[in-house]
Coordinates of N, CA and C and ligand atoms in Angstrom, one line a residue:
M167 N 36.5 -17.6 21.0 CA 36.9 -17.4 19.7 C 37.5 -18.7 19.1
E168 N 37.0 -19.1 17.9 CA 37.5 -20.3 17.3 C 38.6 -19.9 16.3
T169 N 39.8 -20.4 16.4 CA 40.9 -20.1 15.5 C 41.3 -21.3 14.8
Y170 N 41.5 -21.2 13.5 CA 41.9 -22.3 12.7 C 43.3 -22.1 12.1
L171 N 44.0 -23.1 11.9 CA 45.3 -23.0 11.3 C 45.2 -23.4 9.8
S172 N 46.0 -22.8 9.0 CA 46.1 -23.2 7.6 C 46.8 -24.6 7.6
K173 N 46.7 -25.3 6.4 CA 47.4 -26.6 6.3 C 48.9 -26.4 6.6
R174 N 49.5 -25.3 6.1 CA 50.9 -25.1 6.3 C 51.3 -25.0 7.8
L175 N 50.5 -24.1 8.5 CA 50.8 -24.0 10.0 C 50.4 -25.2 10.8
S176 N 49.4 -25.9 10.3 CA 49.1 -27.2 11.0 C 50.3 -28.2 11.0
R177 N 50.9 -28.2 9.8 CA 52.0 -29.1 9.6 C 53.2 -28.6 10.5
V178 N 53.4 -27.3 10.6 CA 54.4 -26.8 11.5 C 54.1 -27.2 12.9
A179 N 52.9 -27.1 13.3 CA 52.4 -27.4 14.7 C 52.8 -28.8 15.0
A180 N 52.7 -29.7 14.1 CA 52.9 -31.1 14.4 C 54.3 -31.4 14.8
F181 N 55.3 -30.5 14.5 CA 56.7 -30.7 14.8 C 57.1 -30.1 16.1
I182 N 56.1 -29.4 16.8 CA 56.4 -28.7 18.1 C 56.2 -29.8 19.2
P183 N 57.3 -30.0 20.0 CA 57.2 -31.0 21.0 C 56.1 -30.7 22.0
D184 N 55.4 -31.7 22.6 CA 54.4 -31.5 23.6 C 55.0 -30.8 24.8
Q185 N 54.3 -29.8 25.3 CA 54.6 -29.0 26.4 C 55.9 -28.2 26.3
A186 N 56.2 -27.9 25.0 CA 57.3 -27.0 24.7 C 56.9 -25.6 25.2
V187 N 58.0 -24.8 25.5 CA 57.7 -23.3 25.7 C 58.1 -22.7 24.4
L188 N 57.1 -22.1 23.7 CA 57.3 -21.7 22.3 C 57.6 -20.2 22.2
L189 N 58.5 -19.9 21.3 CA 58.6 -18.5 20.8 C 58.3 -18.6 19.3
D190 N 57.2 -17.9 18.9 CA 56.9 -17.8 17.5 C 57.3 -16.4 17.0
V191 N 58.4 -16.5 16.2 CA 59.0 -15.2 15.6 C 58.2 -14.8 14.4
G192 N 57.8 -13.5 14.3 CA 57.0 -13.1 13.2 C 55.6 -13.7 13.2
S193 N 55.0 -13.6 14.4 CA 53.7 -14.3 14.7 C 52.5 -13.7 14.0
D194 N 52.6 -12.4 13.6 CA 51.6 -11.8 12.8 C 50.3 -11.8 13.6
H195 N 49.4 -12.7 13.3 CA 48.1 -12.8 13.9 C 48.1 -13.7 15.2
A196 N 49.2 -14.3 15.5 CA 49.4 -15.2 16.7 C 48.5 -16.4 16.7
Y197 N 48.1 -16.8 15.5 CA 47.2 -18.0 15.4 C 47.9 -19.3 15.9
L198 N 49.2 -19.4 15.6 CA 49.9 -20.7 15.9 C 49.9 -20.8 17.4
P199 N 50.4 -19.8 18.2 CA 50.4 -20.0 19.7 C 49.0 -20.2 20.2
I200 N 48.1 -19.5 19.7 CA 46.7 -19.5 20.3 C 46.2 -21.0 20.1
V201 N 46.3 -21.5 18.9 CA 45.7 -22.8 18.7 C 46.4 -23.9 19.5
L202 N 47.7 -23.8 19.6 CA 48.5 -24.8 20.4 C 48.2 -24.8 21.9
V203 N 47.9 -23.6 22.4 CA 47.6 -23.5 23.8 C 46.1 -24.0 24.0
Q204 N 45.2 -23.6 23.0 CA 43.8 -24.1 23.1 C 43.8 -25.6 23.1
Q205 N 44.7 -26.2 22.3 CA 44.7 -27.7 22.2 C 45.3 -28.4 23.4
G206 N 46.0 -27.6 24.2 CA 46.7 -28.1 25.4 C 48.0 -28.8 25.0
K207 N 48.4 -28.6 23.8 CA 49.7 -29.1 23.3 C 50.9 -28.4 24.0
I208 N 50.7 -27.1 24.2 CA 51.7 -26.3 25.0 C 51.0 -25.5 26.0
T209 N 51.7 -25.1 27.1 CA 51.0 -24.3 28.1 C 51.4 -22.8 28.0
R210 N 52.5 -22.5 27.4 CA 53.0 -21.2 27.4 C 53.7 -20.8 26.1
A211 N 53.5 -19.6 25.7 CA 54.2 -19.1 24.4 C 54.4 -17.6 24.4
I212 N 55.4 -17.3 23.6 CA 55.6 -15.8 23.3 C 55.4 -15.6 21.8
A213 N 54.6 -14.6 21.5 CA 54.4 -14.3 20.1 C 55.2 -13.0 19.8
G214 N 56.2 -13.1 19.0 CA 57.1 -11.9 18.7 C 56.8 -11.3 17.4
E215 N 56.7 -10.0 17.4 CA 56.4 -9.3 16.1 C 57.2 -8.0 16.1
V216 N 57.8 -7.7 14.9 CA 58.6 -6.5 14.8 C 57.8 -5.3 14.2
V217 N 56.7 -5.6 13.6 CA 55.9 -4.5 12.9 C 54.7 -4.2 13.8
D218 N 54.4 -2.9 13.9 CA 53.3 -2.6 14.9 C 52.0 -3.1 14.5
G219 N 51.6 -3.1 13.2 CA 50.3 -3.5 12.8 C 50.0 -5.0 13.2
P220 N 50.9 -5.9 12.7 CA 50.7 -7.3 13.1 C 50.8 -7.5 14.6
Y221 N 51.6 -6.7 15.3 CA 51.7 -6.8 16.7 C 50.4 -6.5 17.4
Q222 N 49.8 -5.4 16.9 CA 48.5 -5.0 17.5 C 47.4 -6.1 17.2
S223 N 47.5 -6.7 16.0 CA 46.5 -7.8 15.6 C 46.8 -9.0 16.5
A224 N 48.1 -9.3 16.8 CA 48.4 -10.5 17.7 C 47.8 -10.2 19.1
L225 N 48.1 -9.0 19.6 CA 47.6 -8.6 20.9 C 46.1 -8.7 21.0
A226 N 45.4 -8.2 20.0 CA 43.9 -8.3 20.0 C 43.4 -9.7 20.0
N227 N 44.0 -10.6 19.1 CA 43.6 -12.0 19.0 C 43.8 -12.7 20.3
V228 N 45.0 -12.5 20.9 CA 45.3 -13.2 22.2 C 44.3 -12.7 23.3
A229 N 44.0 -11.4 23.3 CA 43.1 -10.9 24.3 C 41.7 -11.6 24.1
Q230 N 41.3 -11.6 22.8 CA 40.0 -12.2 22.5 C 39.9 -13.7 22.8
S231 N 41.0 -14.4 22.7 CA 41.1 -15.8 23.0 C 41.0 -16.1 24.5
G232 N 41.2 -15.1 25.3 CA 41.2 -15.3 26.8 C 42.5 -15.9 27.3
L233 N 43.6 -15.9 26.5 CA 44.8 -16.6 26.8 C 45.9 -15.7 27.2
A234 N 45.6 -14.4 27.5 CA 46.7 -13.5 27.7 C 47.6 -13.9 28.9
D235 N 47.1 -14.7 29.8 CA 48.0 -15.1 30.9 C 49.0 -16.2 30.4
R236 N 48.8 -16.8 29.3 CA 49.7 -17.9 28.8 C 50.5 -17.5 27.6
I237 N 50.0 -16.5 26.8 CA 50.7 -16.1 25.6 C 51.0 -14.6 25.8
Q238 N 52.3 -14.3 25.8 CA 52.8 -12.9 25.9 C 53.1 -12.5 24.4
V239 N 52.5 -11.3 24.1 CA 52.8 -10.8 22.8 C 53.9 -9.7 23.0
R240 N 55.0 -9.8 22.2 CA 56.1 -8.8 22.4 C 56.5 -8.2 21.1
L241 N 56.6 -6.8 21.1 CA 57.1 -6.1 20.0 C 58.6 -6.1 20.0
A242 N 59.2 -7.0 19.1 CA 60.6 -7.2 19.2 C 61.1 -7.7 17.8
N243 N 62.4 -7.4 17.6 CA 63.1 -7.9 16.4 C 63.6 -9.3 16.6
G244 N 63.1 -10.3 15.9 CA 63.7 -11.6 15.9 C 63.8 -12.2 17.3
L245 N 65.0 -12.7 17.7 CA 65.2 -13.4 18.9 C 65.3 -12.5 20.1
A246 N 65.3 -11.1 19.9 CA 65.2 -10.2 21.0 C 63.9 -10.3 21.8
A247 N 63.0 -11.1 21.2 CA 61.7 -11.3 21.9 C 61.8 -12.1 23.2
F248 N 62.9 -12.8 23.4 CA 63.0 -13.6 24.6 C 64.3 -13.5 25.3
S249 N 64.3 -13.8 26.6 CA 65.6 -13.9 27.3 C 65.6 -15.2 28.1
P250 N 66.8 -15.6 28.6 CA 67.0 -16.9 29.1 C 65.9 -17.3 30.2
E251 N 65.5 -16.3 31.0 CA 64.5 -16.5 32.0 C 63.1 -17.0 31.5
D252 N 62.9 -16.8 30.2 CA 61.6 -17.3 29.6 C 61.6 -18.8 29.5
G253 N 62.7 -19.4 29.5 CA 62.8 -20.9 29.4 C 62.3 -21.4 28.0
V254 N 62.5 -20.6 27.0 CA 62.0 -21.1 25.6 C 62.7 -22.4 25.2
T255 N 61.9 -23.4 24.8 CA 62.5 -24.7 24.4 C 62.4 -24.9 22.9
A256 N 61.4 -24.2 22.2 CA 61.2 -24.4 20.8 C 60.9 -23.1 20.1
I257 N 61.5 -22.9 18.9 CA 61.2 -21.6 18.2 C 60.7 -21.9 16.8
T258 N 59.6 -21.2 16.5 CA 59.1 -21.3 15.1 C 59.4 -20.0 14.4
I259 N 59.8 -20.1 13.1 CA 60.0 -18.9 12.3 C 59.4 -19.3 10.9
C260 N 58.3 -18.8 10.6 CA 57.5 -19.3 9.4 C 57.1 -18.1 8.5
G261 N 57.0 -18.4 7.2 CA 56.4 -17.5 6.3 C 57.3 -16.4 5.9
M262 N 58.7 -16.6 6.0 CA 59.6 -15.6 5.6 C 60.6 -16.2 4.7
G263 N 61.5 -15.4 4.0 CA 62.5 -15.9 3.2 C 63.6 -16.7 4.0
G264 N 64.2 -17.6 3.3 CA 65.2 -18.4 4.0 C 66.4 -17.6 4.5
R265 N 66.7 -16.6 3.7 CA 67.9 -15.7 4.1 C 67.5 -14.9 5.4
L266 N 66.3 -14.4 5.4 CA 65.9 -13.6 6.5 C 65.8 -14.5 7.8
I267 N 65.3 -15.7 7.6 CA 65.3 -16.6 8.8 C 66.7 -16.8 9.3
A268 N 67.7 -17.1 8.4 CA 69.1 -17.3 8.8 C 69.6 -16.0 9.5
E269 N 69.3 -14.9 9.0 CA 69.7 -13.6 9.6 C 69.2 -13.4 11.0
I270 N 67.9 -13.8 11.2 CA 67.3 -13.7 12.5 C 68.0 -14.7 13.5
L271 N 68.3 -15.9 13.0 CA 69.0 -16.9 13.9 C 70.4 -16.4 14.2
E272 N 71.1 -15.8 13.2 CA 72.5 -15.4 13.4 C 72.5 -14.2 14.4
A273 N 71.6 -13.3 14.3 CA 71.6 -12.1 15.1 C 71.4 -12.5 16.6
G274 N 70.7 -13.6 16.9 CA 70.5 -14.0 18.3 C 71.1 -15.3 18.6
Y275 N 72.2 -15.6 17.9 CA 72.8 -16.9 18.0 C 73.1 -17.4 19.4
E276 N 73.7 -16.5 20.2 CA 74.1 -16.9 21.6 C 72.9 -17.4 22.4
K277 N 71.7 -16.9 22.1 CA 70.5 -17.3 22.8 C 70.0 -18.7 22.5
L278 N 70.5 -19.3 21.4 CA 70.0 -20.6 20.9 C 70.5 -21.8 21.7
S279 N 71.5 -21.6 22.6 CA 72.1 -22.7 23.2 C 71.1 -23.5 24.1
D280 N 70.2 -22.8 24.7 CA 69.2 -23.5 25.6 C 67.9 -23.9 24.9
V281 N 67.9 -23.7 23.6 CA 66.7 -24.0 22.8 C 66.9 -25.4 22.2
D282 N 65.9 -26.3 22.4 CA 66.0 -27.7 21.9 C 65.8 -27.8 20.4
R283 N 64.8 -27.1 19.9 CA 64.3 -27.4 18.5 C 63.9 -26.1 17.8
L284 N 64.3 -26.0 16.5 CA 63.9 -24.9 15.6 C 63.0 -25.5 14.6
I285 N 61.8 -24.9 14.4 CA 60.9 -25.4 13.3 C 60.8 -24.2 12.4
L286 N 61.3 -24.4 11.2 CA 61.5 -23.3 10.3 C 60.7 -23.5 9.0
Q287 N 60.0 -22.5 8.5 CA 59.3 -22.7 7.3 C 59.6 -21.5 6.3
P288 N 60.7 -21.7 5.6 CA 61.2 -20.6 4.6 C 60.3 -20.7 3.4
N289 N 60.0 -19.5 2.9 CA 59.2 -19.4 1.6 C 60.1 -19.5 0.4
N290 N 61.4 -19.3 0.6 CA 62.3 -19.5 -0.5 C 63.7 -19.6 0.0
R291 N 64.7 -19.8 -0.8 CA 66.2 -19.9 -0.4 C 66.4 -20.9 0.7
E292 N 65.7 -22.0 0.6 CA 65.9 -23.1 1.6 C 67.3 -23.5 1.7
D293 N 68.0 -23.5 0.5 CA 69.4 -23.9 0.5 C 70.3 -23.0 1.4
D294 N 70.0 -21.7 1.4 CA 70.8 -20.8 2.2 C 70.6 -21.1 3.7
L295 N 69.3 -21.4 4.0 CA 69.0 -21.7 5.4 C 69.7 -23.0 5.9
R296 N 69.6 -24.0 5.0 CA 70.3 -25.3 5.4 C 71.8 -25.1 5.6
R297 N 72.4 -24.2 4.7 CA 73.8 -24.0 4.8 C 74.1 -23.3 6.2
W298 N 73.2 -22.3 6.5 CA 73.5 -21.6 7.8 C 73.4 -22.6 8.9
L299 N 72.4 -23.5 8.9 CA 72.2 -24.5 10.0 C 73.5 -25.4 10.1
Q300 N 74.0 -25.8 8.9 CA 75.2 -26.7 8.9 C 76.4 -26.0 9.5
E301 N 76.5 -24.7 9.1 CA 77.7 -24.0 9.5 C 77.6 -23.5 11.0
N302 N 76.5 -23.7 11.6 CA 76.3 -23.1 13.0 C 75.9 -24.1 14.0
G303 N 76.3 -25.4 13.8 CA 76.1 -26.4 14.8 C 74.7 -26.9 14.9
F304 N 73.9 -27.0 13.8 CA 72.6 -27.6 13.8 C 72.6 -28.8 12.8
R305 N 71.7 -29.7 13.2 CA 71.5 -30.8 12.2 C 70.0 -30.9 11.9
I306 N 69.7 -31.3 10.7 CA 68.2 -31.4 10.3 C 67.7 -32.7 10.8
R307 N 66.7 -32.7 11.6 CA 66.1 -33.9 12.1 C 65.0 -34.4 11.2
Q308 N 64.2 -33.5 10.6 CA 63.1 -33.9 9.8 C 62.8 -32.8 8.8
E309 N 62.2 -33.1 7.7 CA 61.7 -32.1 6.8 C 60.3 -32.5 6.2
S310 N 59.6 -31.5 5.7 CA 58.3 -31.8 5.2 C 58.1 -30.9 4.0
I311 N 57.3 -31.3 3.1 CA 56.9 -30.4 2.0 C 55.4 -30.6 1.7
L312 N 54.7 -29.5 1.5 CA 53.3 -29.6 1.2 C 52.9 -28.5 0.2
E313 N 51.7 -28.7 -0.4 CA 51.1 -27.7 -1.3 C 49.9 -27.1 -0.7
E314 N 49.8 -25.8 -0.8 CA 48.6 -25.1 -0.3 C 48.4 -23.9 -1.2
N315 N 47.2 -23.8 -1.7 CA 46.8 -22.7 -2.6 C 47.9 -22.6 -3.8
K316 N 48.2 -23.7 -4.3 CA 49.1 -23.7 -5.5 C 50.5 -23.3 -5.2
K317 N 50.9 -23.2 -3.9 CA 52.3 -22.9 -3.5 C 52.9 -24.1 -2.8
Y318 N 54.2 -24.3 -2.9 CA 54.8 -25.4 -2.2 C 55.6 -24.8 -1.0
Y319 N 55.5 -25.4 0.1 CA 56.1 -24.9 1.3 C 57.0 -26.1 1.9
E320 N 58.2 -25.7 2.3 CA 59.1 -26.7 2.9 C 59.2 -26.3 4.4
I321 N 59.3 -27.3 5.2 CA 59.4 -27.2 6.7 C 60.7 -27.9 7.1
I322 N 61.6 -27.2 7.8 CA 62.8 -27.8 8.3 C 62.9 -27.8 9.8
V323 N 63.1 -29.0 10.4 CA 63.1 -29.1 11.8 C 64.6 -29.4 12.2
A324 N 65.2 -28.5 13.0 CA 66.6 -28.7 13.3 C 66.8 -28.7 14.8
E325 N 67.9 -29.4 15.2 CA 68.3 -29.5 16.6 C 69.8 -29.3 16.6
H326 N 70.3 -29.1 17.8 CA 71.8 -29.0 17.9 C 72.5 -30.2 17.5
G327 N 73.6 -30.1 16.7 CA 74.3 -31.3 16.3 C 75.1 -31.0 15.0
E328 N 75.7 -32.0 14.5 CA 76.6 -31.8 13.3 C 75.9 -32.4 12.1
M329 N 76.1 -31.9 10.9 CA 75.7 -32.5 9.7 C 76.6 -32.0 8.5
V330 N 76.8 -32.8 7.6 CA 77.6 -32.4 6.4 C 76.7 -32.7 5.2
L331 N 76.2 -31.7 4.5 CA 75.3 -31.9 3.4 C 76.0 -31.7 2.0
S332 N 75.6 -32.5 1.1 CA 76.1 -32.3 -0.3 C 75.4 -31.1 -0.9
D333 N 75.9 -30.7 -2.1 CA 75.2 -29.6 -2.8 C 73.7 -30.0 -3.1
E334 N 73.5 -31.2 -3.4 CA 72.2 -31.7 -3.7 C 71.3 -31.7 -2.5
E335 N 71.9 -32.1 -1.4 CA 71.1 -32.1 -0.1 C 70.7 -30.6 0.3
L336 N 71.7 -29.7 0.1 CA 71.4 -28.3 0.5 C 70.3 -27.8 -0.3
R337 N 70.2 -28.2 -1.6 CA 69.2 -27.6 -2.5 C 67.8 -28.3 -2.3
F338 N 67.9 -29.6 -2.2 CA 66.6 -30.4 -2.2 C 66.1 -30.8 -0.8
G339 N 67.0 -30.8 0.1 CA 66.7 -31.2 1.5 C 67.1 -32.6 1.7
P340 N 67.9 -32.9 2.7 CA 68.4 -34.3 2.9 C 67.2 -35.3 3.2
D341 N 66.3 -34.8 4.1 CA 65.2 -35.7 4.4 C 64.1 -35.8 3.3
L342 N 63.9 -34.7 2.6 CA 63.0 -34.7 1.5 C 63.5 -35.6 0.4
L343 N 64.8 -35.7 0.2 CA 65.3 -36.6 -0.8 C 65.1 -38.0 -0.4
K344 N 65.1 -38.3 0.9 CA 64.9 -39.7 1.3 C 63.5 -40.1 1.2
H345 N 62.6 -39.1 1.4 CA 61.1 -39.4 1.4 C 60.4 -38.5 0.5
P346 N 60.7 -38.6 -0.8 CA 60.0 -37.6 -1.7 C 58.6 -38.0 -1.9
N347 N 57.7 -37.0 -1.8 CA 56.3 -37.2 -2.0 C 55.8 -36.5 -3.3
T348 N 54.5 -36.5 -3.5 CA 54.0 -35.9 -4.7 C 54.3 -34.4 -4.8
S349 N 54.2 -33.7 -3.6 CA 54.5 -32.3 -3.6 C 55.9 -32.0 -4.0
F350 N 56.8 -32.8 -3.5 CA 58.2 -32.7 -3.8 C 58.4 -32.8 -5.4
R351 N 57.8 -33.8 -5.9 CA 58.0 -34.0 -7.4 C 57.3 -32.8 -8.2
L352 N 56.1 -32.4 -7.7 CA 55.5 -31.3 -8.5 C 56.2 -30.0 -8.3
K353 N 56.8 -29.7 -7.1 CA 57.5 -28.5 -6.9 C 58.7 -28.4 -7.9
W354 N 59.5 -29.6 -8.0 CA 60.7 -29.5 -8.8 C 60.4 -29.7 -10.3
E355 N 59.3 -30.3 -10.6 CA 58.8 -30.2 -12.1 C 58.5 -28.8 -12.5
G356 N 57.9 -28.1 -11.5 CA 57.6 -26.7 -11.8 C 58.8 -25.8 -11.9
E357 N 59.8 -26.1 -11.0 CA 61.1 -25.3 -11.1 C 61.8 -25.6 -12.4
L358 N 61.7 -26.9 -12.8 CA 62.4 -27.3 -14.1 C 61.7 -26.6 -15.3
D359 N 60.4 -26.5 -15.3 CA 59.7 -25.7 -16.4 C 60.2 -24.3 -16.4
K360 N 60.2 -23.7 -15.2 CA 60.6 -22.2 -15.1 C 62.0 -22.0 -15.6
L361 N 62.9 -22.9 -15.2 CA 64.4 -22.7 -15.6 C 64.5 -23.0 -17.1
S362 N 63.8 -24.0 -17.6 CA 63.9 -24.3 -19.0 C 63.4 -23.1 -19.9
Y363 N 62.3 -22.5 -19.4 CA 61.7 -21.3 -20.1 C 62.8 -20.2 -20.1
A364 N 63.4 -20.0 -18.9 CA 64.4 -18.9 -18.8 C 65.6 -19.2 -19.7
L365 N 66.0 -20.5 -19.8 CA 67.1 -20.8 -20.6 C 66.8 -20.5 -22.1
A366 N 65.6 -20.8 -22.5 CA 65.2 -20.5 -23.9 C 65.3 -19.1 -24.3
S367 N 65.3 -18.2 -23.3 CA 65.4 -16.7 -23.6 C 66.8 -16.2 -23.5
I368 N 67.8 -17.0 -23.2 CA 69.2 -16.6 -23.1 C 69.8 -16.9 -24.5
P369 N 70.4 -15.9 -25.1 CA 71.0 -16.1 -26.5 C 72.2 -17.1 -26.4
E370 N 72.4 -17.8 -27.5 CA 73.5 -18.8 -27.5 C 74.9 -18.2 -27.1
H371 N 75.1 -17.0 -27.5 CA 76.5 -16.4 -27.2 C 76.7 -16.2 -25.7
K372 N 75.7 -16.1 -24.9 CA 75.9 -15.9 -23.5 C 76.1 -17.3 -22.8
Q373 N 77.2 -17.9 -23.1 CA 77.4 -19.3 -22.8 C 77.5 -19.5 -21.2
Q374 N 78.1 -18.5 -20.6 CA 78.3 -18.6 -19.1 C 77.0 -18.7 -18.4
E375 N 76.1 -17.7 -18.8 CA 74.8 -17.6 -18.2 C 74.0 -18.9 -18.4
R376 N 74.1 -19.4 -19.7 CA 73.4 -20.6 -20.0 C 73.9 -21.8 -19.2
N377 N 75.2 -21.9 -19.0 CA 75.8 -23.0 -18.3 C 75.3 -23.0 -16.8
I378 N 75.2 -21.9 -16.2 CA 74.7 -21.8 -14.8 C 73.3 -22.4 -14.8
L379 N 72.5 -22.0 -15.7 CA 71.1 -22.6 -15.7 C 71.1 -24.0 -16.0
L380 N 71.9 -24.4 -17.0 CA 72.0 -25.8 -17.4 C 72.4 -26.7 -16.3
T381 N 73.3 -26.3 -15.5 CA 73.8 -27.1 -14.3 C 72.6 -27.3 -13.4
K382 N 71.8 -26.2 -13.1 CA 70.7 -26.3 -12.2 C 69.6 -27.2 -12.8
I383 N 69.4 -27.1 -14.1 CA 68.4 -27.9 -14.8 C 68.8 -29.4 -14.7
N384 N 70.0 -29.7 -15.0 CA 70.5 -31.1 -15.0 C 70.4 -31.7 -13.6
Q385 N 70.7 -30.9 -12.6 CA 70.6 -31.4 -11.2 C 69.1 -31.8 -10.9
I386 N 68.2 -31.0 -11.3 CA 66.8 -31.3 -11.1 C 66.4 -32.5 -11.8
K387 N 66.8 -32.6 -13.1 CA 66.5 -33.8 -13.9 C 67.0 -35.1 -13.3
E388 N 68.2 -35.0 -12.8 CA 68.8 -36.2 -12.1 C 68.0 -36.7 -10.9
V389 N 67.6 -35.7 -10.1 CA 66.9 -36.0 -8.9 C 65.5 -36.5 -9.2
L390 N 64.8 -35.9 -10.2 CA 63.5 -36.3 -10.5 C 63.5 -37.7 -11.1
A391 N 64.6 -38.0 -11.9 CA 64.7 -39.4 -12.5 C 64.8 -40.4 -11.4
R392 N 65.5 -40.1 -10.4 CA 65.8 -41.0 -9.3 C 64.5 -41.3 -8.4
V393 N 63.7 -40.2 -8.2 CA 62.6 -40.3 -7.3 C 61.3 -40.7 -8.0
S394 N 61.3 -40.7 -9.3 CA 60.0 -41.0 -10.0 C 59.7 -42.5 -10.1
Ligands
LIG269 N1 54.5 -16.5 10.9 C1 53.2 -16.2 10.3 C2 52.8 -17.3 9.2 O1 53.7 -18.1 8.9 O2 51.7 -17.3 8.8 C3 53.2 -14.9 9.6 C4 54.1 -14.8 8.3 S1 54.2 -13.1 7.8 C5 54.3 -13.4 6.1 C6 55.8 -12.6 8.3 C7 55.7 -11.8 9.6 O3 57.0 -11.8 10.2 C8 55.2 -10.4 9.4 O4 54.2 -10.2 10.3 C9 56.5 -9.6 9.7 O5 56.2 -8.3 10.3 C10 57.2 -10.5 10.7 N2 58.7 -10.3 10.7 C11 59.5 -10.1 9.7 N3 60.8 -9.9 10.2 C12 60.7 -10.1 11.5 C13 61.7 -10.0 12.6 N4 63.0 -9.7 12.3 N5 61.3 -10.2 13.8 C14 60.0 -10.4 14.1 N6 59.0 -10.4 13.2 C15 59.4 -10.3 11.9

């Protein structure tokens, strides 16, 4: 069976250390573990899924790939999919909201001490996820942003350590601010358009609401002016 990764999951794959023991949380179709094992980048993985439909689809895909001896598919909520004996060294959590990713990490926090690297791809609320990492003994090693099918995706790679992020870094990403690319600029130009449109619909007398939006708008303008 030939399995292909989307551009988004290929970028995630690039951050997984060679020969890691991977837990992919919310694996859905299990494409990421399957391709990584097929490529020989990793030898062992666990595909965790909490919903029965995607779990069955992951099971079927892994069986079809002939890799059932290397990839275990487990029906489990978040980090309950592994125990210390599994020797997991890297965890991917992709395609979910930033708050849900933070909740999953929080719920299994004590298990993270032996895990070297988290590769996280939130679909939104990246700021909340960065804040959780900062408050829970992680530092961001690398970040990436890409566009696929007219959507922008951020990837956050974190390891154990300390960091102190400014409000701007929490929102825009410390590493993305250092290495802004076209996707970064286009994402934030789009956000600026959306917020400006929203601002135009708020009546003048609702000054407090307008000020909240104006603060966000000005922050984006400042960042875009700096990176353009
Ligand atoms: N990770 C894949 C990707 O990025 O293409 C699939 C993303 S899909 C949108 C999100 C998947 O996460 C769904 O299959 C959902 O059932 C699963 N999921 C959501 N919450 C979960 C949790 N707490 N534990 C395990 N899986 C979860």
